XYZ file of C-alpha atoms in Angstrom:
727
model
C 25.167 2.611 -44.334
C 25.237 4.950 -41.310
C 26.223 7.923 -43.522
C 23.190 7.710 -45.786
C 20.800 9.628 -43.479
C 23.435 12.320 -43.001
C 23.958 12.802 -46.744
C 20.204 12.771 -47.288
C 19.836 15.568 -44.769
C 22.643 17.532 -46.422
C 20.888 17.177 -49.758
C 17.706 18.560 -48.201
C 19.635 21.621 -46.934
C 21.185 22.131 -50.376
C 17.778 21.878 -52.049
C 16.397 24.399 -49.557
C 19.240 26.854 -50.275
C 18.830 26.538 -54.035
C 15.036 26.784 -53.880
C 15.297 29.874 -51.660
C 17.532 31.671 -54.154
C 15.323 30.641 -57.061
C 12.136 31.746 -55.290
C 13.771 35.038 -54.340
C 14.714 35.845 -57.923
C 11.370 34.800 -59.374
C 9.118 36.482 -56.800
C 11.017 39.782 -56.749
C 10.146 40.218 -60.453
C 6.424 40.211 -59.599
C 6.285 41.656 -56.042
C 8.150 44.508 -54.376
C 10.437 43.778 -51.438
C 7.892 44.062 -48.632
C 6.207 42.162 -45.828
C 3.755 40.252 -48.108
C 6.717 39.039 -50.157
C 8.317 37.571 -47.025
C 5.200 35.550 -46.212
C 4.773 34.359 -49.807
C 8.375 33.136 -49.863
C 7.966 31.573 -46.432
C 4.903 29.573 -47.477
C 6.569 28.497 -50.733
C 9.680 27.459 -48.827
C 7.539 25.506 -46.337
C 6.023 23.527 -49.219
C 9.473 22.548 -50.514
C 10.778 21.633 -47.053
C 7.750 19.560 -46.034
C 7.997 17.514 -49.212
C 11.691 16.959 -48.577
C 10.977 16.077 -44.942
C 8.646 13.285 -46.064
C 11.509 11.765 -48.043
C 14.057 12.150 -45.239
C 11.713 10.727 -42.575
C 11.461 7.464 -44.488
C 15.194 6.882 -44.048
C 16.294 5.015 -40.856
C 19.113 6.162 -38.595
C 18.117 9.771 -37.951
C 18.275 11.216 -34.426
C 14.892 11.206 -32.638
C 14.629 15.005 -32.797
C 14.993 14.917 -36.613
C 12.503 12.180 -37.381
C 8.778 12.180 -38.081
C 6.769 14.957 -36.465
C 9.795 16.779 -34.925
C 11.362 17.102 -38.382
C 8.105 18.351 -39.892
C 7.687 20.884 -37.091
C 11.275 22.049 -37.564
C 10.617 22.655 -41.270
C 7.562 24.767 -40.456
C 9.500 26.822 -37.898
C 12.404 27.260 -40.321
C 10.094 28.470 -43.097
C 8.162 30.964 -40.974
C 11.066 32.213 -38.825
C 12.151 35.070 -41.084
C 8.610 36.269 -41.966
C 7.751 36.282 -38.262
C 10.857 38.296 -37.373
C 10.094 40.768 -40.163
C 6.517 41.162 -38.933
C 7.494 41.665 -35.281
C 10.161 44.253 -36.091
C 8.244 46.116 -38.801
C 6.635 48.715 -36.499
C 9.157 49.271 -33.661
C 12.294 48.803 -35.811
C 11.484 49.469 -39.485
C 15.160 49.777 -40.396
C 15.958 46.367 -38.922
C 12.969 44.867 -40.712
C 14.178 46.240 -44.017
C 17.677 44.842 -43.409
C 16.233 41.368 -42.788
C 14.153 41.542 -45.992
C 17.132 42.511 -48.139
C 19.306 39.807 -46.502
C 16.710 37.093 -47.098
C 18.878 34.929 -49.332
C 22.273 35.763 -47.879
C 24.330 32.932 -46.476
C 24.757 34.341 -42.957
C 20.994 34.727 -42.438
C 20.420 31.277 -43.944
C 22.914 29.662 -41.548
C 21.612 31.663 -38.592
C 18.033 30.530 -39.206
C 19.168 26.903 -39.411
C 21.206 27.267 -36.222
C 18.279 28.771 -34.288
C 15.856 26.128 -35.581
C 18.211 23.237 -34.859
C 18.934 24.513 -31.347
C 15.235 24.999 -30.671
C 14.480 21.456 -31.889
C 17.104 19.924 -29.617
C 15.963 21.960 -26.605
C 12.305 21.159 -27.266
C 13.077 17.444 -27.476
C 15.204 17.481 -24.328
C 12.878 19.588 -22.218
C 9.386 18.565 -23.255
C 9.457 15.256 -25.134
C 9.944 12.046 -23.086
C 12.614 9.558 -24.060
C 11.855 6.017 -25.169
C 12.835 4.660 -21.742
C 10.549 7.143 -19.989
C 7.680 6.197 -22.303
C 8.246 2.493 -21.576
C 8.319 3.174 -17.829
C 5.085 5.153 -18.094
C 3.450 2.318 -20.040
C 4.602 -0.253 -17.468
C 3.619 1.722 -14.379
C 0.459 3.252 -15.802
C 1.242 6.591 -14.177
C 4.437 8.443 -13.346
C 5.243 11.147 -10.905
C 5.849 14.545 -12.460
C 6.331 18.120 -11.445
C 2.709 18.820 -12.293
C 1.613 15.963 -10.046
C 3.632 17.474 -7.208
C 2.082 20.874 -7.799
C -1.355 19.249 -7.782
C -0.906 18.702 -4.054
C -1.175 22.466 -3.615
C -4.689 22.773 -5.050
C -6.378 22.476 -1.672
C -4.611 25.672 -0.573
C -5.361 27.800 -3.634
C -6.515 30.781 -1.563
C -3.294 30.834 0.425
C -1.190 30.695 -2.723
C -3.155 33.543 -4.287
C -2.220 35.608 -1.248
C 1.379 34.442 -1.591
C 1.316 35.450 -5.274
C 0.021 38.939 -4.380
C 2.801 39.631 -1.884
C 5.298 38.004 -4.246
C 4.376 40.428 -7.034
C 4.586 43.439 -4.722
C 7.943 42.378 -3.287
C 9.458 41.524 -6.687
C 8.188 44.722 -8.277
C 9.684 46.833 -5.497
C 13.028 45.050 -5.637
C 13.308 45.156 -9.422
C 12.373 48.856 -9.624
C 15.538 49.939 -7.807
C 17.943 49.716 -10.802
C 15.705 52.144 -12.729
C 16.128 54.779 -10.040
C 19.842 54.013 -9.927
C 20.045 54.869 -13.636
C 18.143 58.100 -13.041
C 20.652 59.068 -10.349
C 23.463 58.351 -12.795
C 21.904 60.683 -15.371
C 21.521 63.383 -12.680
C 25.170 63.011 -11.673
C 26.200 63.510 -15.305
C 23.887 66.483 -15.962
C 23.578 68.075 -12.457
C 20.523 70.038 -13.611
C 18.058 69.669 -10.687
C 19.462 68.814 -7.206
C 15.996 67.903 -5.891
C 15.949 64.825 -8.119
C 18.712 63.236 -6.061
C 16.892 63.514 -2.721
C 13.522 62.523 -4.148
C 15.091 59.455 -5.750
C 16.809 58.478 -2.485
C 13.487 58.842 -0.623
C 11.588 56.738 -3.155
C 14.281 54.034 -3.143
C 14.198 53.854 0.676
C 10.417 53.496 0.766
C 10.478 50.843 -1.962
C 13.185 48.872 -0.132
C 11.260 48.946 3.150
C 7.942 47.899 1.572
C 9.643 45.148 -0.430
C 11.238 43.715 2.735
C 7.915 43.749 4.627
C 5.961 42.070 1.831
C 8.691 39.452 1.388
C 8.578 38.692 5.134
C 4.800 38.184 5.077
C 5.014 36.090 1.918
C 7.669 33.789 3.430
C 5.582 33.165 6.553
C 2.436 32.275 4.608
C 4.356 30.084 2.165
C 6.278 28.094 4.783
C 3.192 27.446 6.911
C 1.256 26.333 3.828
C 3.997 23.953 2.720
C 4.045 22.405 6.205
C 0.323 21.733 5.830
C 0.957 20.193 2.410
C 3.590 17.864 3.892
C 1.222 16.791 6.672
C -1.596 16.217 4.180
C 0.648 14.142 1.904
C 1.802 11.866 4.709
C -1.777 11.440 5.886
C -3.023 10.562 2.399
C -0.176 8.105 1.896
C -0.795 6.331 5.211
C -4.544 6.229 4.501
C -3.884 4.701 1.090
C -1.493 2.099 2.524
C -3.920 1.063 5.265
C -6.591 0.481 2.600
C -4.428 -2.060 0.763
C -5.089 -5.776 0.777
C -3.081 -8.096 3.018
C -1.290 -9.515 -0.026
C 0.321 -6.103 -0.497
C 1.895 -6.297 2.974
C 2.981 -9.878 2.296
C 4.837 -8.977 -0.896
C 6.214 -5.511 0.002
C 8.858 -5.386 2.773
C 7.900 -3.443 5.878
C 11.091 -1.398 5.648
C 10.152 -0.283 2.141
C 6.709 0.876 3.302
C 8.195 2.688 6.316
C 10.760 4.382 4.090
C 8.042 5.688 1.759
C 5.944 7.087 4.616
C 8.859 8.765 6.405
C 12.017 9.219 4.330
C 10.558 9.683 0.860
C 7.724 12.008 1.841
C 10.120 14.134 3.895
C 12.668 14.330 1.072
C 9.942 15.107 -1.449
C 8.347 17.810 0.718
C 11.645 19.465 1.644
C 12.816 19.522 -1.966
C 9.447 20.811 -3.137
C 9.338 23.442 -0.381
C 12.818 24.810 -0.960
C 12.944 24.612 -4.733
C 9.382 25.770 -5.296
C 10.193 28.854 -3.251
C 13.267 29.502 -5.391
C 11.323 28.954 -8.598
C 8.565 31.355 -7.556
C 10.836 34.142 -6.344
C 13.312 34.079 -9.183
C 10.717 33.467 -11.865
C 8.757 36.532 -10.739
C 11.966 38.555 -10.560
C 12.834 37.339 -14.033
C 9.488 38.569 -15.378
C 9.986 42.076 -13.985
C 13.613 42.113 -15.103
C 12.628 41.241 -18.684
C 9.948 43.946 -18.717
C 12.395 46.601 -17.567
C 15.100 45.313 -19.926
C 12.779 45.534 -22.935
C 11.990 49.153 -22.099
C 15.712 49.940 -22.013
C 17.054 47.949 -25.010
C 14.910 45.546 -27.062
C 17.888 44.329 -29.090
C 19.945 43.406 -26.045
C 16.903 41.787 -24.465
C 16.310 39.623 -27.556
C 19.954 38.569 -27.555
C 19.695 37.625 -23.871
C 16.604 35.514 -24.533
C 18.344 33.554 -27.288
C 21.282 32.831 -24.999
C 18.884 31.715 -22.298
C 17.310 29.063 -24.543
C 20.717 27.571 -25.271
C 21.916 27.260 -21.653
C 18.674 25.619 -20.490
C 19.877 22.410 -22.135
C 22.400 21.775 -19.318
C 20.000 21.341 -16.353
C 17.775 19.070 -18.425
C 20.582 16.590 -19.061
C 21.865 16.659 -15.478
C 18.320 16.584 -14.038
C 17.453 13.351 -15.848
C 20.517 11.613 -14.404
C 19.731 13.008 -10.969
C 16.200 11.645 -11.061
C 17.350 8.095 -11.857
C 20.060 8.278 -9.218
C 17.619 9.485 -6.554
C 15.441 6.409 -7.122
C 18.441 4.102 -6.647
C 19.504 5.880 -3.451
C 15.996 5.633 -1.973
C 15.785 1.935 -2.828
C 19.165 1.336 -1.184
C 18.071 3.171 1.971
C 14.866 1.153 2.023
C 16.858 -2.097 1.995
C 19.029 -0.880 4.875
C 15.941 0.150 6.846
C 14.431 -3.278 6.253
C 17.508 -4.951 7.794
C 17.426 -2.727 10.887
C 13.664 -3.135 11.320
C 13.918 -6.909 10.998
C 16.737 -6.980 13.555
C 14.857 -4.858 16.089
C 11.656 -6.856 15.628
C 13.478 -10.148 16.276
C 15.843 -8.907 18.965
C 15.247 -11.890 21.247
C 16.086 -14.307 18.445
C 19.230 -12.341 17.566
C 20.327 -12.314 21.200
C 19.549 -15.992 21.775
C 21.750 -16.996 18.832
C 24.444 -14.401 19.713
C 24.286 -12.993 16.196
C 24.643 -9.290 17.018
C 27.865 -8.994 15.041
C 26.364 -10.819 12.088
C 23.401 -8.439 11.955
C 25.778 -5.477 12.233
C 27.827 -6.754 9.316
C 24.693 -7.294 7.246
C 23.484 -3.764 8.018
C 26.918 -2.276 7.276
C 26.967 -4.086 3.930
C 23.685 -2.415 2.976
C 25.017 0.949 4.143
C 28.128 0.400 2.053
C 25.962 0.034 -1.045
C 24.245 3.307 -0.149
C 27.631 4.930 0.401
C 28.795 3.935 -3.073
C 25.676 5.486 -4.561
C 26.208 8.619 -2.463
C 29.701 8.972 -3.887
C 28.314 8.822 -7.413
C 25.663 11.335 -6.401
C 28.310 13.687 -4.980
C 30.351 13.446 -8.190
C 27.267 14.080 -10.272
C 26.385 17.086 -8.139
C 29.871 18.547 -8.593
C 29.785 18.093 -12.354
C 26.306 19.587 -12.524
C 27.347 22.593 -10.453
C 30.377 23.242 -12.670
C 28.337 22.895 -15.860
C 25.622 25.212 -14.581
C 28.142 27.796 -13.374
C 29.959 27.741 -16.703
C 26.730 28.152 -18.651
C 25.701 31.060 -16.436
C 29.114 32.704 -16.849
C 28.969 32.278 -20.618
C 25.552 33.910 -20.670
C 26.802 36.835 -18.599
C 29.880 37.442 -20.774
C 27.886 37.248 -24.000
C 25.288 39.739 -22.783
C 27.935 42.165 -21.517
C 29.811 41.964 -24.819
C 26.739 42.698 -26.898
C 25.711 45.478 -24.525
C 29.150 47.053 -24.853
C 28.763 47.087 -28.620
C 25.442 48.901 -28.301
C 26.994 51.479 -25.979
C 29.825 52.004 -28.448
C 27.288 52.622 -31.237
C 25.448 55.139 -29.050
C 22.153 53.247 -28.951
C 21.770 53.533 -25.142
C 22.546 56.364 -22.751
C 24.848 56.254 -19.775
C 22.062 56.013 -17.178
C 20.165 53.449 -19.231
C 23.381 51.439 -19.553
C 23.881 51.377 -15.784
C 20.254 50.292 -15.239
C 20.507 47.612 -17.907
C 23.774 46.260 -16.510
C 22.171 45.983 -13.072
C 19.147 44.281 -14.592
C 21.441 42.006 -16.566
C 23.180 40.968 -13.347
C 19.793 40.310 -11.773
C 18.828 38.380 -14.886
C 21.888 36.125 -14.819
C 21.485 35.553 -11.084
C 17.871 34.494 -11.622
C 18.873 32.223 -14.499
C 21.640 30.602 -12.444
C 19.251 30.036 -9.534
C 16.718 28.437 -11.848
C 19.421 26.284 -13.444
C 20.567 25.072 -10.028
C 17.059 24.395 -8.740
C 15.825 22.474 -11.784
C 17.930 19.316 -11.129
C 16.782 19.379 -7.506
C 13.175 19.532 -8.661
C 13.824 16.512 -10.868
C 15.402 14.819 -7.857
C 12.216 15.490 -5.894
C 10.298 13.872 -8.739
C 12.496 10.794 -8.424
C 11.877 10.624 -4.673
C 8.131 10.943 -5.160
C 7.686 8.075 -7.629
C 7.114 5.423 -4.969
C 5.008 7.812 -2.898
C 2.551 8.383 -5.728
C 2.731 4.721 -6.703
C 1.442 3.743 -3.266
C -1.103 6.564 -3.200
C -2.522 5.536 -6.583
C -2.453 1.777 -6.001
C -5.871 0.165 -6.146
C -6.363 -2.557 -3.491
C -6.593 -6.010 -5.060
C -9.768 -6.960 -3.270
C -13.475 -6.821 -4.065
C -15.350 -3.654 -3.167
C -16.942 -3.679 0.301
C -20.508 -4.928 0.547
C -23.469 -3.200 2.116
C -25.200 -5.969 4.079
C -25.632 -5.173 7.790
C -28.386 -7.514 9.043
C -29.598 -6.951 12.585
C -30.344 -10.641 13.206
C -27.172 -12.360 12.035
C -27.234 -16.098 12.843
C -23.517 -16.790 12.296
C -23.680 -19.874 10.054
C -20.477 -20.161 7.968
C -20.035 -22.519 5.046
C -16.841 -23.274 3.131
C -17.944 -24.536 -0.266
C -15.217 -26.155 -2.434
C -12.608 -23.571 -1.430
C -9.161 -23.668 -3.051
C -6.539 -21.110 -2.092
C -2.860 -20.271 -2.691
C -0.880 -17.415 -1.163
C 0.272 -14.598 -3.499
C 3.916 -15.392 -2.762
C 3.403 -19.040 -3.775
C 0.659 -19.039 -6.400
C 1.614 -22.511 -7.653
C 1.395 -24.132 -4.203
C -2.229 -24.621 -3.102
C -2.669 -24.472 0.677
C -6.334 -25.475 0.651
C -7.758 -27.841 -1.959
C -11.494 -28.185 -2.472
C -12.277 -27.671 1.229
C -15.913 -27.833 2.329
C -17.366 -27.684 5.850
C -19.953 -25.789 7.899
C -19.685 -23.876 11.177
C -23.095 -23.931 12.836
C -24.459 -21.309 15.234
C -24.468 -22.296 18.908
C -21.818 -24.971 18.382
C -18.095 -25.350 18.934
C -16.269 -26.645 15.865
C -12.704 -27.805 16.455
C -10.165 -27.747 13.644
C -7.142 -29.976 14.237
C -4.265 -31.240 12.192
C -0.478 -31.248 11.906
C 1.582 -28.122 11.340
C 1.314 -26.537 7.877
C -1.971 -28.307 7.261
C -3.731 -25.008 6.462
C -5.493 -24.213 9.747
C -4.232 -20.619 9.951
C -5.156 -20.176 6.302
C -8.761 -20.987 7.166
C -8.627 -18.210 9.776
C -7.136 -15.739 7.272
C -9.935 -16.470 4.822
C -12.572 -16.087 7.519
C -11.116 -12.675 8.381
C -11.378 -11.635 4.686
C -7.638 -11.090 4.477
C -7.536 -13.024 1.192
C -9.949 -14.211 -1.454
C -10.049 -17.894 -2.518
C -9.019 -18.681 -6.083
C -12.055 -20.924 -6.458
C -15.071 -21.816 -4.392
C -16.832 -19.468 -1.993
C -17.335 -18.761 1.692
C -20.903 -18.052 2.793
C -22.228 -16.349 5.924
C -25.904 -17.114 6.519
C -26.075 -18.236 2.889
C -24.525 -15.065 1.385
C -20.913 -14.440 0.282
C -18.644 -12.713 2.770
C -17.924 -9.956 0.234
C -21.581 -8.858 0.402
C -21.229 -7.746 4.022
C -19.959 -4.313 5.040
C -16.389 -4.406 6.316
C -17.026 -2.485 9.541
C -20.077 -4.585 10.311
C -18.265 -7.853 9.600
C -15.300 -6.886 11.792
C -17.684 -6.313 14.705
C -19.353 -9.680 14.197
C -16.104 -11.705 13.966
C -13.339 -11.727 16.581
C -10.160 -13.766 16.632
C -7.612 -14.629 19.319
C -4.342 -15.910 17.898
C -1.496 -17.877 19.410
C 0.799 -14.834 19.325
C -1.526 -11.850 19.849
C -0.097 -8.422 19.098
C -0.690 -5.650 21.622
C 0.201 -2.012 21.074
C 2.172 0.377 23.267
C -0.824 1.735 25.156
C -2.681 0.980 28.384
C -4.300 -2.400 28.996
C -7.721 -0.729 28.984
C -7.062 0.808 25.561
C -5.748 -2.521 24.269
C -8.899 -4.337 25.354
C -11.177 -1.652 23.870
C -9.045 -1.287 20.729
C -11.099 -0.160 17.743
C -14.260 0.511 19.762
C -13.611 4.140 20.698
C -14.608 5.234 24.199
C -15.681 2.233 26.316
C -16.522 2.372 30.003
C -14.110 0.829 32.481
C -16.912 -1.368 33.814
C -17.417 -3.016 30.428
C -13.680 -3.566 30.067
C -13.436 -5.121 33.516
C -16.379 -7.396 32.779
C -14.755 -8.717 29.591
C -11.413 -9.135 31.377
C -13.081 -11.053 34.178
C -14.663 -13.516 31.739
C -11.245 -13.971 30.086
C -9.647 -14.583 33.524
C -7.479 -11.470 33.092
C -8.971 -9.190 35.751
C -6.948 -10.735 38.570
C -3.457 -10.053 37.239
C -4.457 -6.633 35.837
C -5.889 -5.478 39.168
C -2.698 -6.518 40.950
C -0.595 -4.079 38.903
C 0.101 -0.668 40.507
C -1.673 1.266 37.753
C -4.368 -1.329 37.163
C -6.006 -1.038 33.764
C -3.913 2.049 32.982
C -0.739 -0.060 33.014
C 1.149 0.138 29.724
C 1.555 -3.051 27.707
C 4.839 -2.003 26.087
C 5.871 -2.289 22.466
C 4.019 -5.296 21.020
C 3.008 -6.241 24.596
C 6.575 -6.962 25.656
C 5.834 -6.033 29.308
C 3.415 -8.972 29.605
C 4.031 -12.700 29.593
C 2.710 -14.898 26.803
C -0.232 -16.126 28.880
C -1.130 -12.609 29.990
C -1.132 -11.387 26.405
C -3.429 -14.226 25.386
C -5.900 -13.396 28.162
C -5.872 -9.682 27.261
C -6.466 -10.609 23.623
C -9.342 -12.881 24.637
C -10.875 -10.034 26.668
C -10.481 -7.777 23.630
C -12.396 -10.287 21.498
C -15.158 -10.897 24.069
C -15.753 -7.170 24.632
C -17.143 -6.964 21.105
C -19.692 -9.698 21.900
C -19.081 -11.295 18.483
C -21.387 -13.695 16.713
C -18.363 -15.651 15.489
C -15.403 -16.323 17.797
C -12.184 -17.815 16.418
C -9.622 -19.218 18.857
C -6.420 -20.015 16.972
C -4.417 -21.956 19.566
C -5.325 -19.111 21.918
C -4.493 -20.999 25.154
C -1.087 -22.411 24.232
C 0.765 -20.184 26.760
C -1.652 -20.643 29.667
C -1.137 -22.840 32.694
C -3.422 -25.839 33.144
C -5.788 -24.266 35.667
C -6.284 -21.106 33.621
C -6.658 -23.120 30.449
C -9.421 -25.230 32.014
C -11.245 -22.072 33.086
C -11.008 -20.670 29.585
C -12.176 -24.017 28.198
C -15.209 -23.945 30.471
C -15.967 -20.352 29.423
C -15.758 -21.264 25.734
C -18.088 -24.232 25.935
C -20.540 -22.607 28.358
C -20.859 -19.495 26.192
C -20.913 -21.344 22.881
C -24.692 -21.307 22.758
C -24.565 -17.545 22.147
C -22.252 -17.646 19.144
C -20.440 -19.714 16.534
C -17.033 -20.871 17.799
C -14.115 -22.159 15.745
C -11.517 -23.722 18.033
C -8.037 -24.526 16.726
C -5.745 -26.288 19.165
C -2.860 -28.746 19.269
C -3.975 -30.000 22.697
C -6.441 -32.751 22.046
C -8.122 -32.546 25.452
C -9.238 -29.013 24.521
C -11.276 -30.306 21.567
C -12.818 -33.447 23.107
C -16.078 -31.682 23.992
C -16.468 -29.983 20.600
C -19.763 -30.487 18.801
C -17.829 -31.117 15.596
C -14.185 -31.949 14.982
C -12.595 -31.376 11.559
C -9.255 -33.020 10.733
C -7.265 -31.000 8.171
C -4.259 -32.615 6.459
C -2.434 -31.448 3.347
C -5.005 -28.750 2.736
C -7.942 -31.168 2.708
C -10.587 -32.234 5.225
C -9.768 -35.886 5.923
C -12.257 -36.617 8.728
C -15.134 -34.967 10.525
C -17.310 -35.956 13.489
C -17.261 -36.085 17.270
C -14.432 -37.242 19.499
C -15.669 -40.792 20.078
C -16.613 -41.319 16.440
C -13.220 -40.235 15.159
C -11.349 -42.395 17.683
C -13.391 -45.396 16.604
C -12.339 -44.843 12.980
C -8.631 -45.087 13.972
C -7.700 -42.634 11.256
C -5.885 -39.303 11.237
C -7.526 -38.038 14.412
C -6.688 -41.289 16.260
C -3.034 -40.971 15.212
C -2.886 -37.345 16.412
C -4.275 -38.366 19.815
C -1.868 -41.271 20.154
C 1.091 -39.134 19.165
C 0.222 -36.505 21.768
C -0.433 -39.183 24.404
C 2.931 -40.824 23.728
C 4.688 -37.454 23.972
C 2.893 -36.740 27.262
C 3.913 -40.143 28.699
C 7.560 -39.625 27.673
C 7.667 -36.231 29.390
C 6.143 -37.720 32.553
C 8.682 -40.555 32.494
C 11.585 -38.141 32.225
C 10.096 -36.119 35.055
C 9.872 -39.265 37.284
C 13.468 -40.183 36.492
């Protein structure tokens, strides 16, 4: 069964050979052997082959490059190959054109045309047509990184690259002109007719060499500076795109993976693009000038060189595809290792408290071992690729030299022209080898850039920002039948049909056991997530209708574990507000009961907080975070267990500040200490993602429900601790 497509294809070749002979005999009786005859036979042959291709394409089992449209295109190329060659060689080489016409039906020309067409079809499929796996990946991802996408990053610096191109042309032209003068010197040495030619040639070659070196120097400076700007722009765009993502993105994507994309991947992509793009530009321009000079010296040898070039380009395509896939695996392995190290450093106190330093080291070394195994495969692949590319370049060089020697033997080129052509041929093979070596590295850069462009192109999964910015915001918030599940656990609802109202000028306390959903309420109020059903209203309008910047200024939150950055205490308090006077910062810190301990430090408000505020105690961080929230003078203040690390005296002061200033704003107070919520205007009891009770302190105690049990449990725990203290 597997041999049927092969025999069908053989039958098509046999029919083509027989039809070609028959057409040749019939048409030569009516038309002379000339250029029109070649085109008539070519069109007639194309008709026969296209009909046969329709039959062959219907048979399963053919290779992808001999099926459907590729097969039809191959038949067209095969039919018009000889007429095109006859037309191109008719004027410059009439004798060669006549030889091709008279050898139309000969077996060697027939086989040669099939060989050229088949090779071209394979190369076209390998170089320009994506594989089935690549097409599936493009369909799944929606967009894929490519060389053209990488080059698109350079559009913003088009003027600079035009200047680079100008100096590149001048430098390449000067460098490639030297072999021509070398050939002229060879002819002078053989003839010795005019001694002045020698000195004039030496002078011209010296001037050309000097100008070529200067222009190359200027071109390198402009190019390297421009590529540094491109790298900086890419990293900035990537970070900007990541910061625009929804919170669910940061919940589902590991931090180490994001860090690896911003640092490792962008650096690898930019370095590979910088180095290999430079090689491609220089050697491609040199190749253009080399081909021009080679055509002027020997068109036949140039055509032979071009055919050899098409054949050897198949090697870097095959190795480049493997390199691209391997680069993705290596980057993913490095990302996993970075995630382990980042997690260890972030939780260093936990690691130290459990004495698990060796365990974390073993876990990190295991990830590095996986990367090492991939690096070994990458090293082996690089060695095989280098050998294959070197062999293909050597084969090209030997073939060109052999054919050139035959032309010299036949007397078709002179001695000086031969020397110039040999030098150009060496330049040609060097350029080809450089391009063959750089192509897999370019594909490797494409593999490294896939995640970079994936993050840059990702659309945040959140509604577009609103435009409402009212000047007289009241601050009334209403949860209306809200149901929500986290993206990591879509089947586990955290809030179920929750409804309540936060009224302006009042303190609403939200209490309940752990994992009841209190922090989820805060996350929804901060617009980190969107509820699956129901809606959240601010002054009667959905939260999504308000502008993000405006809403962030109106809502401030102080969490149980506030995060401070490695900057001064003044900058931490005024974070996100730009330049704020020291007086305003001190006023907010004083209200938050933080001015005392800050003023006692040697540097005062210029004291650094350390990484994540590690130079401050838990209570100090909470007071700094409270000052940061109060400095914005928000309409809505959320305190998520914000006094859990404070001593009793400080906590009572903060409690007094909250209740005394509640008339100016809407306050949501979340606390596990029941005495903090006794004075609240409204107490909501949240259990299992549902509001079980609501009312004031006395009312809820009288009901002897969930709130009563929470108070009794805390009272019993307090009495036990006091008893142990007395003992």
